[in-house]
PDB file of N, CA and C in Angstrom:
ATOM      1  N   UNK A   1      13.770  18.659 -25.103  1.00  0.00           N
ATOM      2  CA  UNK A   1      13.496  19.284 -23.831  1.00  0.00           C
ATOM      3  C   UNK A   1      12.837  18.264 -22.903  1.00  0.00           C
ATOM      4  N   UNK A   2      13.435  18.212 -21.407  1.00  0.00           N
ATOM      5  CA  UNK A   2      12.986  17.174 -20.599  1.00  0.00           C
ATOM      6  C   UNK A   2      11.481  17.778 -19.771  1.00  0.00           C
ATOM      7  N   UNK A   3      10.757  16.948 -19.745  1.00  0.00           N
ATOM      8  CA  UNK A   3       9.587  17.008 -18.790  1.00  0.00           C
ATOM      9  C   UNK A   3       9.796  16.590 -17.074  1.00  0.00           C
ATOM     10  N   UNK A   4       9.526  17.783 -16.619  1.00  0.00           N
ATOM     11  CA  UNK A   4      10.586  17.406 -14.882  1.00  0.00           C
ATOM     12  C   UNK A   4       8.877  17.441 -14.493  1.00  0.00           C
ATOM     13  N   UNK A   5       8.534  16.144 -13.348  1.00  0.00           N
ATOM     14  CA  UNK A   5       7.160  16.299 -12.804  1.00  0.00           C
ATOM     15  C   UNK A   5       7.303  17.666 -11.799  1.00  0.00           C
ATOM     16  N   UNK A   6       8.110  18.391 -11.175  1.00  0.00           N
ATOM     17  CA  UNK A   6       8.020  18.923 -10.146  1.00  0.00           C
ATOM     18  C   UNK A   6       8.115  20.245 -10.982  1.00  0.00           C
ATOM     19  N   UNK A   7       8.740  20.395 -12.219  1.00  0.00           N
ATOM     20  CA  UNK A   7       8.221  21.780 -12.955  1.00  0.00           C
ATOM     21  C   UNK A   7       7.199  22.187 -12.469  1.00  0.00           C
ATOM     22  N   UNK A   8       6.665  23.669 -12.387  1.00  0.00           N
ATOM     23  CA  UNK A   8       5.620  24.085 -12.413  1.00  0.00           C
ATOM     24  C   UNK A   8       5.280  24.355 -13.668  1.00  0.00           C
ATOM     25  N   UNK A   9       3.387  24.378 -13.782  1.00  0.00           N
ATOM     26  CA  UNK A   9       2.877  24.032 -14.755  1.00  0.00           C
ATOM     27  C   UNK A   9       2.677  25.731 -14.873  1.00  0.00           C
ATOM     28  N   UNK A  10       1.959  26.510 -13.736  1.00  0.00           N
ATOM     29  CA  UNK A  10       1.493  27.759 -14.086  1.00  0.00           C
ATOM     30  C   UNK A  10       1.696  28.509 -13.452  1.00  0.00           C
ATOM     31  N   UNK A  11       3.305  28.703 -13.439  1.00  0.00           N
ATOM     32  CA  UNK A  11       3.696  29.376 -12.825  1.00  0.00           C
ATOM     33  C   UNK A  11       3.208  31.156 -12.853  1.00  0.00           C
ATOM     34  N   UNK A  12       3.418  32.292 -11.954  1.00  0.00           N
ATOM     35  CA  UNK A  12       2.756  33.631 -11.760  1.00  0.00           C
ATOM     36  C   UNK A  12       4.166  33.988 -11.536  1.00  0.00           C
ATOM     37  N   UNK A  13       4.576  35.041 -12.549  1.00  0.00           N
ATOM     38  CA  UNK A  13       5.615  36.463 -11.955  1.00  0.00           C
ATOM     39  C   UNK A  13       5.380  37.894 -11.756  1.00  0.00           C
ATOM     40  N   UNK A  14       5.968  38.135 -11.343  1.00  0.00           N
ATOM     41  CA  UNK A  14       5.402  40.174 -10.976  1.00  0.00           C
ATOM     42  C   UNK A  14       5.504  40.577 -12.411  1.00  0.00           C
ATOM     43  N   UNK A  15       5.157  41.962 -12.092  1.00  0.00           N
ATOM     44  CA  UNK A  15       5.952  42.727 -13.005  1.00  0.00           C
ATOM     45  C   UNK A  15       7.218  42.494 -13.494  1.00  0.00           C
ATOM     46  N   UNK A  16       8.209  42.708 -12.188  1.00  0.00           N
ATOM     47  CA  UNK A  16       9.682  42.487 -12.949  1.00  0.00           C
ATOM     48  C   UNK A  16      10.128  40.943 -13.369  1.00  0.00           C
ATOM     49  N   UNK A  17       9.357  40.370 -13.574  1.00  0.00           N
ATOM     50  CA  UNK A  17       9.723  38.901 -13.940  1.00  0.00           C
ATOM     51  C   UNK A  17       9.938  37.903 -12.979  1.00  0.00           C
ATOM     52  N   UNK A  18       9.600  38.158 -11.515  1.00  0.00           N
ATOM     53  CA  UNK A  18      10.381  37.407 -10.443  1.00  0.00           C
ATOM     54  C   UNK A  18       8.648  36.330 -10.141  1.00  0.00           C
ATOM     55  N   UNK A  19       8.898  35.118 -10.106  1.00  0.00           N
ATOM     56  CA  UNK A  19       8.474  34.248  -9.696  1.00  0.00           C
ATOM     57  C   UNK A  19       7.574  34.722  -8.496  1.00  0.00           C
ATOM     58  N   UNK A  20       6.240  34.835  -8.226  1.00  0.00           N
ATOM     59  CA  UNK A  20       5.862  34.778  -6.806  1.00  0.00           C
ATOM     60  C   UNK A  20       4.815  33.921  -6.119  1.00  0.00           C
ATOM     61  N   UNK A  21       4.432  32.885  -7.421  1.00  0.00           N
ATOM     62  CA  UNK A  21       3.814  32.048  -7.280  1.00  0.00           C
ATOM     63  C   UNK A  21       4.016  30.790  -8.026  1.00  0.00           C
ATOM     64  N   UNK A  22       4.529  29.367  -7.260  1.00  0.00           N
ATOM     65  CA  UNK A  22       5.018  28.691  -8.407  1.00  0.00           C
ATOM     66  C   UNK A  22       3.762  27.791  -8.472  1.00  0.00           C
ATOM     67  N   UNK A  23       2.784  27.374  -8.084  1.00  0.00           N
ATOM     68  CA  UNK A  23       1.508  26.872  -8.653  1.00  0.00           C
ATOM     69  C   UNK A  23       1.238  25.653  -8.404  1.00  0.00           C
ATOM     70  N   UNK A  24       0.647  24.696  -9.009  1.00  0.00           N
ATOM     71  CA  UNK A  24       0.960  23.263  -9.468  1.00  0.00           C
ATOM     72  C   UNK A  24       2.194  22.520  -9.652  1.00  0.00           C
ATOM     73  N   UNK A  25       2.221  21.575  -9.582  1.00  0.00           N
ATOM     74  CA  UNK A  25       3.885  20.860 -10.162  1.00  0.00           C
ATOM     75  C   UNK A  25       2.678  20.307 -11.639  1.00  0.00           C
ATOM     76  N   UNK A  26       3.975  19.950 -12.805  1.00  0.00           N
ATOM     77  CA  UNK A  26       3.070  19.262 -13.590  1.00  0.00           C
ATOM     78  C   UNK A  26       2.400  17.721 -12.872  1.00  0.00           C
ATOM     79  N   UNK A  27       3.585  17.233 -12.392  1.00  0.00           N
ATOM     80  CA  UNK A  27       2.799  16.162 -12.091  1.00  0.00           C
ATOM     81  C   UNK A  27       1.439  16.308 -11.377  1.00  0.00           C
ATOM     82  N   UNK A  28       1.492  17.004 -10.691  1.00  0.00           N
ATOM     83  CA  UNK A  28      -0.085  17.537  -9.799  1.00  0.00           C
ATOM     84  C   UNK A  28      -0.834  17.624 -10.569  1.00  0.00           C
ATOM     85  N   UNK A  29      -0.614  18.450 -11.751  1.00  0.00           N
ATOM     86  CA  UNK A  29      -1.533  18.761 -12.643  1.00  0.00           C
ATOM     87  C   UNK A  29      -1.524  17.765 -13.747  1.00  0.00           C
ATOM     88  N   UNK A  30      -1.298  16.909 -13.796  1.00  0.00           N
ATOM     89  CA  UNK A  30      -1.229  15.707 -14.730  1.00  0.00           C
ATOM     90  C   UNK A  30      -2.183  14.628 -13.914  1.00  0.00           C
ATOM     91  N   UNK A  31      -2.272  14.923 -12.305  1.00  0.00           N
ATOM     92  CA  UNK A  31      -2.656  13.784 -12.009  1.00  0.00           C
ATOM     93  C   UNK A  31      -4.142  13.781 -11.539  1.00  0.00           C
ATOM     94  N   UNK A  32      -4.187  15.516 -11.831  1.00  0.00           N
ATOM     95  CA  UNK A  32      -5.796  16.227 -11.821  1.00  0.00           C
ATOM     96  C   UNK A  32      -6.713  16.069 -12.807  1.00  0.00           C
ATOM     97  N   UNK A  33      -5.887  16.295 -13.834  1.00  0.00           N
ATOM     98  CA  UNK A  33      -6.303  15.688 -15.235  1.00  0.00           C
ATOM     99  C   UNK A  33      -6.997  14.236 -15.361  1.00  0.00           C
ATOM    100  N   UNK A  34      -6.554  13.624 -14.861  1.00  0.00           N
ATOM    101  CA  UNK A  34      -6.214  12.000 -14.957  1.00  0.00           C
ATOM    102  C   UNK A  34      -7.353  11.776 -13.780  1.00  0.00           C
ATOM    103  N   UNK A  35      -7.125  12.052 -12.655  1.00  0.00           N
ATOM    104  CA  UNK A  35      -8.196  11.915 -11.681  1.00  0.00           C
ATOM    105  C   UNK A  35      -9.786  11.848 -12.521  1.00  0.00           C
ATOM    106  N   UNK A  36      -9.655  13.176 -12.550  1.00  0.00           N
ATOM    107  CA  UNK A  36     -11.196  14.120 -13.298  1.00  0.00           C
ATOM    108  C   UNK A  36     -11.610  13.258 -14.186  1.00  0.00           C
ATOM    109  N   UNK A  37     -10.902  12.701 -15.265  1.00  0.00           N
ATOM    110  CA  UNK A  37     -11.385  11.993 -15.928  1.00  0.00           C
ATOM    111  C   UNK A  37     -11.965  10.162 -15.723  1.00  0.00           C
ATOM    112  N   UNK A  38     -10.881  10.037 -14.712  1.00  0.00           N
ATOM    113  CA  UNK A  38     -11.520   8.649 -13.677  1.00  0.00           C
ATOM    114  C   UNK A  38     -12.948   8.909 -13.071  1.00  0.00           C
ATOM    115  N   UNK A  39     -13.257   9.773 -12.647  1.00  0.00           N
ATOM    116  CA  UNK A  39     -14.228   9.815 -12.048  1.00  0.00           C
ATOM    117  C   UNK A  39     -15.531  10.769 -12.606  1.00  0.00           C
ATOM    118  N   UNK A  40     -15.215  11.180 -13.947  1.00  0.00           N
ATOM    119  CA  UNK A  40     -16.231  10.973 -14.927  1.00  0.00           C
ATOM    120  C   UNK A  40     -16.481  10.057 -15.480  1.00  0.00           C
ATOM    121  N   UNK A  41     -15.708   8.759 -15.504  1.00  0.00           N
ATOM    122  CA  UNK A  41     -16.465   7.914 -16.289  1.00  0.00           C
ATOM    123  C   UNK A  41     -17.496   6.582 -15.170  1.00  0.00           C
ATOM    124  N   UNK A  42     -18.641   6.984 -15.548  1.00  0.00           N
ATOM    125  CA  UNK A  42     -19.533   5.991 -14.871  1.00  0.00           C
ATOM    126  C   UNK A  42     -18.619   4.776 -14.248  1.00  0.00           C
ATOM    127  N   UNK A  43     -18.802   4.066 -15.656  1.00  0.00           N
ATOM    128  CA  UNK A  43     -17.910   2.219 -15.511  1.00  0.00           C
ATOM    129  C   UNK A  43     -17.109   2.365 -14.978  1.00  0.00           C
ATOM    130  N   UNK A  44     -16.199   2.890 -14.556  1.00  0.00           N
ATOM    131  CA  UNK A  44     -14.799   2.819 -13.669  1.00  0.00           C
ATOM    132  C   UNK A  44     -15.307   2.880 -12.391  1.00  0.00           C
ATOM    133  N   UNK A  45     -16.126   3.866 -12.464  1.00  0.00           N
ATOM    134  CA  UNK A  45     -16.803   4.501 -10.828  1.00  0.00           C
ATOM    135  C   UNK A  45     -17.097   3.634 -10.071  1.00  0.00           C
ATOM    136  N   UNK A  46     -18.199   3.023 -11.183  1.00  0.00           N
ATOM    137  CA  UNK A  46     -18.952   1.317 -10.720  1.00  0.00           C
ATOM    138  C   UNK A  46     -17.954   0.265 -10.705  1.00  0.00           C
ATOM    139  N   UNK A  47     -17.423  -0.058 -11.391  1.00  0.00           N
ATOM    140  CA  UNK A  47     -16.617  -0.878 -11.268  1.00  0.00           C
ATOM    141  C   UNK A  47     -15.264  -0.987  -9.559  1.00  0.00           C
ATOM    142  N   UNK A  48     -15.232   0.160  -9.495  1.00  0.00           N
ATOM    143  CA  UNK A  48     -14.625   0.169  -8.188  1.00  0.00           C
ATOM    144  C   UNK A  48     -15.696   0.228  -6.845  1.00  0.00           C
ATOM    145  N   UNK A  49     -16.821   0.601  -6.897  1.00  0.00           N
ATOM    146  CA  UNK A  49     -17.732   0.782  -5.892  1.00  0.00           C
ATOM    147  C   UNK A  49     -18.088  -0.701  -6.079  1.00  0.00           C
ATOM    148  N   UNK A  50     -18.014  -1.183  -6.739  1.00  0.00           N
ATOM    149  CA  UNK A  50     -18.663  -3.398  -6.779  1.00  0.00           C
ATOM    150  C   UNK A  50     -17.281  -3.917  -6.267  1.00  0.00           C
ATOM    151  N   UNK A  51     -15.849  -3.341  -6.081  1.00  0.00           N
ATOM    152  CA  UNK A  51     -15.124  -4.138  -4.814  1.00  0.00           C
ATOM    153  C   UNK A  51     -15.227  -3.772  -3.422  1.00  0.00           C
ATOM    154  N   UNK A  52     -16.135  -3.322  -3.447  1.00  0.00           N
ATOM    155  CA  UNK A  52     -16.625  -3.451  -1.912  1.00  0.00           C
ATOM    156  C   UNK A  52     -15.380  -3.038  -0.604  1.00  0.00           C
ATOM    157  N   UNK A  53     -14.653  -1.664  -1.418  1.00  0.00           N
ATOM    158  CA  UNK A  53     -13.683  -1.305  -0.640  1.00  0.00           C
ATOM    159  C   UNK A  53     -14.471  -0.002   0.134  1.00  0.00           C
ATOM    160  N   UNK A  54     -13.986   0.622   1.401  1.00  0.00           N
ATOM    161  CA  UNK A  54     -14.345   1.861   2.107  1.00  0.00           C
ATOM    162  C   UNK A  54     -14.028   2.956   1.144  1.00  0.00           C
ATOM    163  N   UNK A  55     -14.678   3.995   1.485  1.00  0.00           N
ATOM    164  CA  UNK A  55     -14.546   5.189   0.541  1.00  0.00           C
ATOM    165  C   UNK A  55     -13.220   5.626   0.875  1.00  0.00           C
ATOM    166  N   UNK A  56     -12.734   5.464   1.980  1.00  0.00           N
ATOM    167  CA  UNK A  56     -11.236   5.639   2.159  1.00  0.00           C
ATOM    168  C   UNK A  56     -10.335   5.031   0.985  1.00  0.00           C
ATOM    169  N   UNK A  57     -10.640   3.711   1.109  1.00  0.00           N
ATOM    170  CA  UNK A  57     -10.025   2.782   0.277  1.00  0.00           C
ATOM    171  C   UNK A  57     -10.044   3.084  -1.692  1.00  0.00           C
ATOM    172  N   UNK A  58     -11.472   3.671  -1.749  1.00  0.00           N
ATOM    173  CA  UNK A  58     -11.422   4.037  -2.994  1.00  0.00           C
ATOM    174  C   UNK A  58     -10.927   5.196  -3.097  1.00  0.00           C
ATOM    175  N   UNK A  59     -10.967   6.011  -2.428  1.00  0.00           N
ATOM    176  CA  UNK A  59     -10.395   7.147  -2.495  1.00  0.00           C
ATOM    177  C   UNK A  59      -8.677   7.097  -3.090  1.00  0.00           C
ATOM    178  N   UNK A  60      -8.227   6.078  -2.058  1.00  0.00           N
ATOM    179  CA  UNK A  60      -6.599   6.181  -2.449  1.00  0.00           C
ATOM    180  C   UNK A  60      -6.431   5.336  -3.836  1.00  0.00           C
ATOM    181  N   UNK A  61      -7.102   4.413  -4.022  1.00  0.00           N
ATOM    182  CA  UNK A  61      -7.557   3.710  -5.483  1.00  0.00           C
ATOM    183  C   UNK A  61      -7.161   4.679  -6.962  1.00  0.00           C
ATOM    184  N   UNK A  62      -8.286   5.983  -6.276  1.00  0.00           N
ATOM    185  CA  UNK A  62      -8.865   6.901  -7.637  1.00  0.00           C
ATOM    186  C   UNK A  62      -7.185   7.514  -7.612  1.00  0.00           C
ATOM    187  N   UNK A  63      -6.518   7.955  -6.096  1.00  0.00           N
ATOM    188  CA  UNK A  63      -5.574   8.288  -6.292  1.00  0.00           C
ATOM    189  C   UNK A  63      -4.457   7.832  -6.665  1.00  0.00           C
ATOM    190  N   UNK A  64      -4.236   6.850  -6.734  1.00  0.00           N
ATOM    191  CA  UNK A  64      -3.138   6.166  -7.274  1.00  0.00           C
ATOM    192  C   UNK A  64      -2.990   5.729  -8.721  1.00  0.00           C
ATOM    193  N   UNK A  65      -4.222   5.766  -9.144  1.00  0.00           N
ATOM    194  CA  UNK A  65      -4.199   5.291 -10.728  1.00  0.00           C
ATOM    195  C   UNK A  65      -3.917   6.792 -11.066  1.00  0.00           C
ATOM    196  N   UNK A  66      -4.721   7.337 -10.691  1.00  0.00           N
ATOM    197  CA  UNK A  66      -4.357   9.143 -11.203  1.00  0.00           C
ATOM    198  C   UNK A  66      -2.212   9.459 -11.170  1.00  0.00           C
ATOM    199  N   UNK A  67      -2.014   8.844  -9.941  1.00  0.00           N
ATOM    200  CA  UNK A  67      -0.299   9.304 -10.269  1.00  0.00           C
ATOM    201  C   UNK A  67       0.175   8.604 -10.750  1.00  0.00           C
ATOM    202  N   UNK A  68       0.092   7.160 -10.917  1.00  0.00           N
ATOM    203  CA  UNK A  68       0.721   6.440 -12.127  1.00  0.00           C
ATOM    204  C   UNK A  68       0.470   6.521 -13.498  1.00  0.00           C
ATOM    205  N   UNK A  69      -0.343   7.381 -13.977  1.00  0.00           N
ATOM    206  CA  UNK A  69      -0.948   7.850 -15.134  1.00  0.00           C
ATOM    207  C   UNK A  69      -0.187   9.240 -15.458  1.00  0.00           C
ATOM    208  N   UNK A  70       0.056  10.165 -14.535  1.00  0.00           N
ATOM    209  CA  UNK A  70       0.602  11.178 -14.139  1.00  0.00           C
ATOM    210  C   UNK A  70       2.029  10.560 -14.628  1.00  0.00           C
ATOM    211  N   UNK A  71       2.582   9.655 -14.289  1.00  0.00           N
ATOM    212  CA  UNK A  71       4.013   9.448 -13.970  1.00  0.00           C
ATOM    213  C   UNK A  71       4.036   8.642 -15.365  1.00  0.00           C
ATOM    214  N   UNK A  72       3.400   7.707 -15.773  1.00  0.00           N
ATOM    215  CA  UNK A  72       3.493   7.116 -17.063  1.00  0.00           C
ATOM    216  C   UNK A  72       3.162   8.429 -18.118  1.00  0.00           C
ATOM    217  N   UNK A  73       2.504   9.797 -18.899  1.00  0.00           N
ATOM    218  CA  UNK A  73       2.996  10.602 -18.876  1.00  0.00           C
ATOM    219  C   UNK A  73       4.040  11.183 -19.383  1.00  0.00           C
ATOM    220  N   UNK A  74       4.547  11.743 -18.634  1.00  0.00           N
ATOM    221  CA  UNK A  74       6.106  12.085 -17.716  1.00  0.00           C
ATOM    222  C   UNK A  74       6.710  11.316 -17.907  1.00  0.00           C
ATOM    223  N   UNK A  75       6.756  10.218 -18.118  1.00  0.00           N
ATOM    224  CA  UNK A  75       8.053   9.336 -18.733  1.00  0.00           C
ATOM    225  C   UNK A  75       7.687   9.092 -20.320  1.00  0.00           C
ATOM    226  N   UNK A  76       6.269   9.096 -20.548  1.00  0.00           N
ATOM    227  CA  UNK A  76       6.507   8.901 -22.149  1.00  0.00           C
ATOM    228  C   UNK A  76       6.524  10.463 -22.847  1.00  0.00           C
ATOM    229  N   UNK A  77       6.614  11.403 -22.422  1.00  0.00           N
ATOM    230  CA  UNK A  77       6.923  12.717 -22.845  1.00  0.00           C
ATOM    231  C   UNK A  77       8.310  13.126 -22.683  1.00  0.00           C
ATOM    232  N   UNK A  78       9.176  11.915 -22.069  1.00  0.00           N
ATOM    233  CA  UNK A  78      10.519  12.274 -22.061  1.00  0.00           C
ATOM    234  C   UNK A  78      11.441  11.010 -23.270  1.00  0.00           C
ATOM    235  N   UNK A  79      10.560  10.007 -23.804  1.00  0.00           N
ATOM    236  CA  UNK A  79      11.044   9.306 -24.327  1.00  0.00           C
ATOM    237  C   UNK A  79      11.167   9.620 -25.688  1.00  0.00           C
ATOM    238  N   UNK A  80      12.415   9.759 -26.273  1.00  0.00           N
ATOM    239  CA  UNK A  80      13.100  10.037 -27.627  1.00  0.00           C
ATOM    240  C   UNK A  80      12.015   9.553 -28.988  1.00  0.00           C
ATOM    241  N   UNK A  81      11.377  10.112 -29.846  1.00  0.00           N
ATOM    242  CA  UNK A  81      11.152   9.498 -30.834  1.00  0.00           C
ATOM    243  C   UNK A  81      11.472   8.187 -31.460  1.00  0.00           C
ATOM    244  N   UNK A  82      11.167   7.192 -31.500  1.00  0.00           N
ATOM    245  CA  UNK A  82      11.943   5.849 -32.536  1.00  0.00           C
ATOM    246  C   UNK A  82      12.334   5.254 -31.515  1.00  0.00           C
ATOM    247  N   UNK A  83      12.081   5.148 -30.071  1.00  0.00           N
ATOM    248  CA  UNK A  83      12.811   4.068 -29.079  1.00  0.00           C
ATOM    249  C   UNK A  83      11.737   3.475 -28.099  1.00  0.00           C
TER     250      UNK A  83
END
């Protein structure tokens, strides 16, 4: 079974089964995961606040490691056993 990032993770249906909330994508939620945990760990925190980038700048930092983590993931949850 393939892992699609744009799946929803938690998805909500009515009663009769019909979709009325599709939620998160996994990747979103892979990259929330991944975030949260960047920015619990002290040393990373520090370690990016000592390059002396704008909080803007770290900001897109925290975000980008978060979706390539997200996306690395998502590709190793789609990769075949033994390859």
């Amino acid at each position: 079974m393939e892992t699609k990032g744009n799946d929803p993770i938690f998805k909500f249906c009515d009663a009769y089964g019909k979709v009325v909330n599709h939620g998160l994508s996994k990747r979103e939620y892979f990259a929330a995961m991944a975030m949260q945990g960047l920015l619990s760990n002290q040393h990373i925190t520090q370690q990016i606040s000592i390059s002396r980038l704008s909080s803007d700048d770290e900001s897109k930092v925290f975000a980008l490691i978060s979706t390539w983590n997200a996306d690395a993931l998502i590709k190793a949850l789609n990769e075949k056993k033994g390859e």
